[in-house]
PDB file of C-alpha atoms in Angstrom:
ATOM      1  CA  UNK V   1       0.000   0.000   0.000  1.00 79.00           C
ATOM      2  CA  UNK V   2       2.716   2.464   0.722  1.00 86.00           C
ATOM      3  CA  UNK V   3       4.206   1.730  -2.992  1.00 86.00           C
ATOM      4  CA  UNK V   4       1.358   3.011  -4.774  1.00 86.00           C
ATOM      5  CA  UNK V   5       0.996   5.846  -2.301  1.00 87.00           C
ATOM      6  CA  UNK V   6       4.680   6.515  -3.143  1.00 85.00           C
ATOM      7  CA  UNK V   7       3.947   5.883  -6.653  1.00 83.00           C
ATOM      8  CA  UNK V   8       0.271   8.425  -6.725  1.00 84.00           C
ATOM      9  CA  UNK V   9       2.521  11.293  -5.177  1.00 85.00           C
ATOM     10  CA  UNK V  10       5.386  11.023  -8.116  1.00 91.00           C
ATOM     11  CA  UNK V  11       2.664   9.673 -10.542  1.00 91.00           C
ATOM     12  CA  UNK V  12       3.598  12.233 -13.117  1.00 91.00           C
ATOM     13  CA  UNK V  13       7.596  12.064 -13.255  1.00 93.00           C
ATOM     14  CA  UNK V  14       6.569   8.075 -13.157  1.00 91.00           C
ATOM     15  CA  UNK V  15       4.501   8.771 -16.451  1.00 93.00           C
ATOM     16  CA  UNK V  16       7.470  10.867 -17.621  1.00 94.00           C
ATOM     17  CA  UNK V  17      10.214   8.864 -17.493  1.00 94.00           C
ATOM     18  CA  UNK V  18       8.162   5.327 -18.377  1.00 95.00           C
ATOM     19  CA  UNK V  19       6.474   7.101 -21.949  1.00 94.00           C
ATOM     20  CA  UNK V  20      10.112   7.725 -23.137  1.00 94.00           C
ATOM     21  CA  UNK V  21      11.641   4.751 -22.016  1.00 95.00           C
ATOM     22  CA  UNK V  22       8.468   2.246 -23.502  1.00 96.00           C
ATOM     23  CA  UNK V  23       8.235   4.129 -26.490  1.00 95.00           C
ATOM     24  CA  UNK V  24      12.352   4.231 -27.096  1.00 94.00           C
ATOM     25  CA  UNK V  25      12.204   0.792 -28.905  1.00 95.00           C
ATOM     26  CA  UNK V  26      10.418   2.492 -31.917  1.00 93.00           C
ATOM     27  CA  UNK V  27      13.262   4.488 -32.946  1.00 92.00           C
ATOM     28  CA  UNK V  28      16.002   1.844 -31.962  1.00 94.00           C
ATOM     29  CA  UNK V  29      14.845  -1.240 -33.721  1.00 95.00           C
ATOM     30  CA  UNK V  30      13.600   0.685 -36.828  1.00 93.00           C
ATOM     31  CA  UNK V  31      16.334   3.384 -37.826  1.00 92.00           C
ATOM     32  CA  UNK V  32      14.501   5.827 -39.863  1.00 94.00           C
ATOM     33  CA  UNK V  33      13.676   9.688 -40.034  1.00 93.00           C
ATOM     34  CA  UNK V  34      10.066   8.223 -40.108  1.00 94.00           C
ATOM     35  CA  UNK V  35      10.186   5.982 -36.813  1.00 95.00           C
ATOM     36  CA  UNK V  36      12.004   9.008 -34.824  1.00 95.00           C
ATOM     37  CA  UNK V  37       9.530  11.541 -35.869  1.00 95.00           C
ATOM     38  CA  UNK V  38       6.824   8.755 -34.515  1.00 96.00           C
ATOM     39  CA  UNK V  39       8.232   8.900 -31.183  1.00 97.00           C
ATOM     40  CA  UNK V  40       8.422  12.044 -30.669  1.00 96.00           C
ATOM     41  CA  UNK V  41       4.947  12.550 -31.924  1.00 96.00           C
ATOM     42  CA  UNK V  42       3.467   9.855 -29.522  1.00 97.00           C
ATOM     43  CA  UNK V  43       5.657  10.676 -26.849  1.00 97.00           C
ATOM     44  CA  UNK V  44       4.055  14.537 -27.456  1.00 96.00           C
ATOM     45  CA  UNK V  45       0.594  12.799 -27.929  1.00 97.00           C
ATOM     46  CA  UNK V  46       1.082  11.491 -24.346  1.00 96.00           C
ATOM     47  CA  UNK V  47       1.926  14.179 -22.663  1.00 96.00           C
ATOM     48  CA  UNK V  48      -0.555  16.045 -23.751  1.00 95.00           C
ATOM     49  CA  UNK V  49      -2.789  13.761 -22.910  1.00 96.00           C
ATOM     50  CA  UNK V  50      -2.177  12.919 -19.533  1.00 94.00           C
ATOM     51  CA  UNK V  51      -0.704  16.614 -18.858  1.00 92.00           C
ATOM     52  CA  UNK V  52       2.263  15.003 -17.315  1.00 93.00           C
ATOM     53  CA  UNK V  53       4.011  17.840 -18.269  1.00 92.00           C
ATOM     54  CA  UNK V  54       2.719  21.414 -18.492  1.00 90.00           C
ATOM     55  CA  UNK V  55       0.984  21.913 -21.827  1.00 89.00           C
ATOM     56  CA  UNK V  56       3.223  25.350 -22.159  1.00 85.00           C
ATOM     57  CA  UNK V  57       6.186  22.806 -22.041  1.00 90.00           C
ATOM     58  CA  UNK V  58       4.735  19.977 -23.937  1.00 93.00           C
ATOM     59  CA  UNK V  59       4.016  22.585 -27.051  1.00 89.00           C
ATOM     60  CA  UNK V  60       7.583  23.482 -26.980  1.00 89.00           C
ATOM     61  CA  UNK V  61       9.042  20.182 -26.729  1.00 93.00           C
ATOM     62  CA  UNK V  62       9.007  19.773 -30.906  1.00 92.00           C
ATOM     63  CA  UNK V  63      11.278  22.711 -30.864  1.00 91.00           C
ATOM     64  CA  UNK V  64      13.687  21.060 -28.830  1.00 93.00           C
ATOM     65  CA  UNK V  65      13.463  17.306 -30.241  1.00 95.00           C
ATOM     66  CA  UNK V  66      12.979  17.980 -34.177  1.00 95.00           C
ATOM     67  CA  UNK V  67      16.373  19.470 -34.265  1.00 95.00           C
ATOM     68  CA  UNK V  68      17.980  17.064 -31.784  1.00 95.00           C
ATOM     69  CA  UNK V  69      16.969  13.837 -33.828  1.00 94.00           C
ATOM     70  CA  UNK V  70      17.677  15.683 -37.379  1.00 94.00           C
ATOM     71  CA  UNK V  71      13.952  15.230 -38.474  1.00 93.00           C
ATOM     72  CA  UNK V  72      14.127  19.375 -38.957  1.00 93.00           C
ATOM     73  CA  UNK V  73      16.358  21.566 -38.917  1.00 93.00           C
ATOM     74  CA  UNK V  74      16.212  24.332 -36.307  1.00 90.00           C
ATOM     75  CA  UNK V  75      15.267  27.585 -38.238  1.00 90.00           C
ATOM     76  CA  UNK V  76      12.460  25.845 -39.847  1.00 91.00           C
ATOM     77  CA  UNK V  77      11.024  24.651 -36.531  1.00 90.00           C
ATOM     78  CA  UNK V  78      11.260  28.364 -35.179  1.00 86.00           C
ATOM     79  CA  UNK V  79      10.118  29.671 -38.490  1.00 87.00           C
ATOM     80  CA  UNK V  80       6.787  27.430 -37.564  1.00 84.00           C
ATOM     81  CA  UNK V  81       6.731  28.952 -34.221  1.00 81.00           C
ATOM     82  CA  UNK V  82       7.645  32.844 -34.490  1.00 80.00           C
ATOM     83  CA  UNK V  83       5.320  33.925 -37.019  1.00 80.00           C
ATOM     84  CA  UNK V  84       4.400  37.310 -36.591  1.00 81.00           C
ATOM     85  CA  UNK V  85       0.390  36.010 -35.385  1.00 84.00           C
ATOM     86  CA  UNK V  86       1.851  34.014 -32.866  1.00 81.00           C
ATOM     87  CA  UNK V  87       4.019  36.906 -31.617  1.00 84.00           C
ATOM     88  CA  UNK V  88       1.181  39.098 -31.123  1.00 88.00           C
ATOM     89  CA  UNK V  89      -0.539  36.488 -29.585  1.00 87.00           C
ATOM     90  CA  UNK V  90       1.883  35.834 -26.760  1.00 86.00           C
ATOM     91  CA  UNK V  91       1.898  39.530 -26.437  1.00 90.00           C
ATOM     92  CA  UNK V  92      -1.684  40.024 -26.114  1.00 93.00           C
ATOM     93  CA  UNK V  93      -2.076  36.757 -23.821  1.00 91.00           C
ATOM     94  CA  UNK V  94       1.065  38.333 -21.673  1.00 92.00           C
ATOM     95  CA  UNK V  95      -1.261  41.724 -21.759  1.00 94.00           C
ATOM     96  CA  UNK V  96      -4.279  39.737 -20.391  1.00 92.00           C
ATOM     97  CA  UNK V  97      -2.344  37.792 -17.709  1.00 91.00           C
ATOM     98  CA  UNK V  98      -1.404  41.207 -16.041  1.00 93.00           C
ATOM     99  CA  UNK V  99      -4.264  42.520 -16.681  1.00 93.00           C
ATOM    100  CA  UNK V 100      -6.131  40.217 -14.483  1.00 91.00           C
ATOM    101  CA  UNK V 101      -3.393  40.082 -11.883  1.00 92.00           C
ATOM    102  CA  UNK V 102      -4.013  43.459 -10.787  1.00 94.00           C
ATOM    103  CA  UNK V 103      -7.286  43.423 -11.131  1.00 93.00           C
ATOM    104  CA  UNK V 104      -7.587  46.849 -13.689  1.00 95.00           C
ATOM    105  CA  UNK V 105     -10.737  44.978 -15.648  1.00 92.00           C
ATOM    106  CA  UNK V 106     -12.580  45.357 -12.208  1.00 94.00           C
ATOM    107  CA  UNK V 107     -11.134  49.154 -12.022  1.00 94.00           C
ATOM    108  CA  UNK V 108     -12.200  49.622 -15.404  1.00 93.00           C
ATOM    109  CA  UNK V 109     -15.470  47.888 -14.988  1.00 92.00           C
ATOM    110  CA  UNK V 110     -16.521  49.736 -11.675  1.00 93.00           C
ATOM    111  CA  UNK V 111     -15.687  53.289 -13.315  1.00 94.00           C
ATOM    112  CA  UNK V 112     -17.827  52.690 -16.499  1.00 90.00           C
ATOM    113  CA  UNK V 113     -20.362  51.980 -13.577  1.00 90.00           C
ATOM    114  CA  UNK V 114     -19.773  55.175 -12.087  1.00 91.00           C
ATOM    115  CA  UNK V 115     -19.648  57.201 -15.050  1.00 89.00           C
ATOM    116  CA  UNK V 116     -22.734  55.895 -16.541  1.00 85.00           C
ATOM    117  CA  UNK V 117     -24.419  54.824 -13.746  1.00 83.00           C
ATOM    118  CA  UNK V 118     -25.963  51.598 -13.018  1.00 81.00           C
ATOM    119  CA  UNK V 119     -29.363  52.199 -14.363  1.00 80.00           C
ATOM    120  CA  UNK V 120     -28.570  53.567 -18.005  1.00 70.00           C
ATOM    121  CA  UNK V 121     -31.629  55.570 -19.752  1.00 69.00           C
ATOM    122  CA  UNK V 122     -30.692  54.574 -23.431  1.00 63.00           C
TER     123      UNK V 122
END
């Protein structure tokens, strides 16, 4: 009982570690561009699945491995990331996140209240 209590608290480096290692036979016994691209696409597949990784993490991982297993190089994965949409939308995400942190839509909200009042005559 106190293994899978060990195992429930360190369930997600468990699911971690095991994904890579059961899936590394794919690209070992097969030796191809194919069969490497494969694993990392299931090993992806998994953790996004399971969310045993951050999905901000997991959605950067093809970055990382494409380039490291020679499936792509690595200005054409970053030319697939850093288009200038996806720039603005990490900006205007960032913009939201602080935002919300200090609370200014509720500032804003309450002084449109104020200035119009709550009971409008449109």
């Amino acid at each position: 009982m106190k293994l899978l209590n060990y195992a429930f608290v360190y369930r997600r480096f468990l699911l971690v570690v095991f994904t890579v290692l059961v899936l590394l036979p794919l690209p070992l016994i097969i030796r191809s561009k194919e069969a490497e691209c494969a694993y990392i696409l299931f090993v992806i597949a998994t953790f996004w699945i399971t969310e045993a990784l951050p999905l901000s993490i997991t959605a950067l991982l093809p970055g990382l491995m494409f380039p490291m297993f020679g499936i792509m190089s690595s200005t054409h994965v970053a030319s697939a990331y850093f288009k200038d949409f996806h720039l603005l939308l990490i900006g205007v995400i960032c913009l939201a996140t602080s935002i919300e942190k200090w609370n200014l839509h509720k500032r804003i909200a309450l002084r449109m209240v104020m200035m119009v009042g709550v009971n409008p005559a449109w």
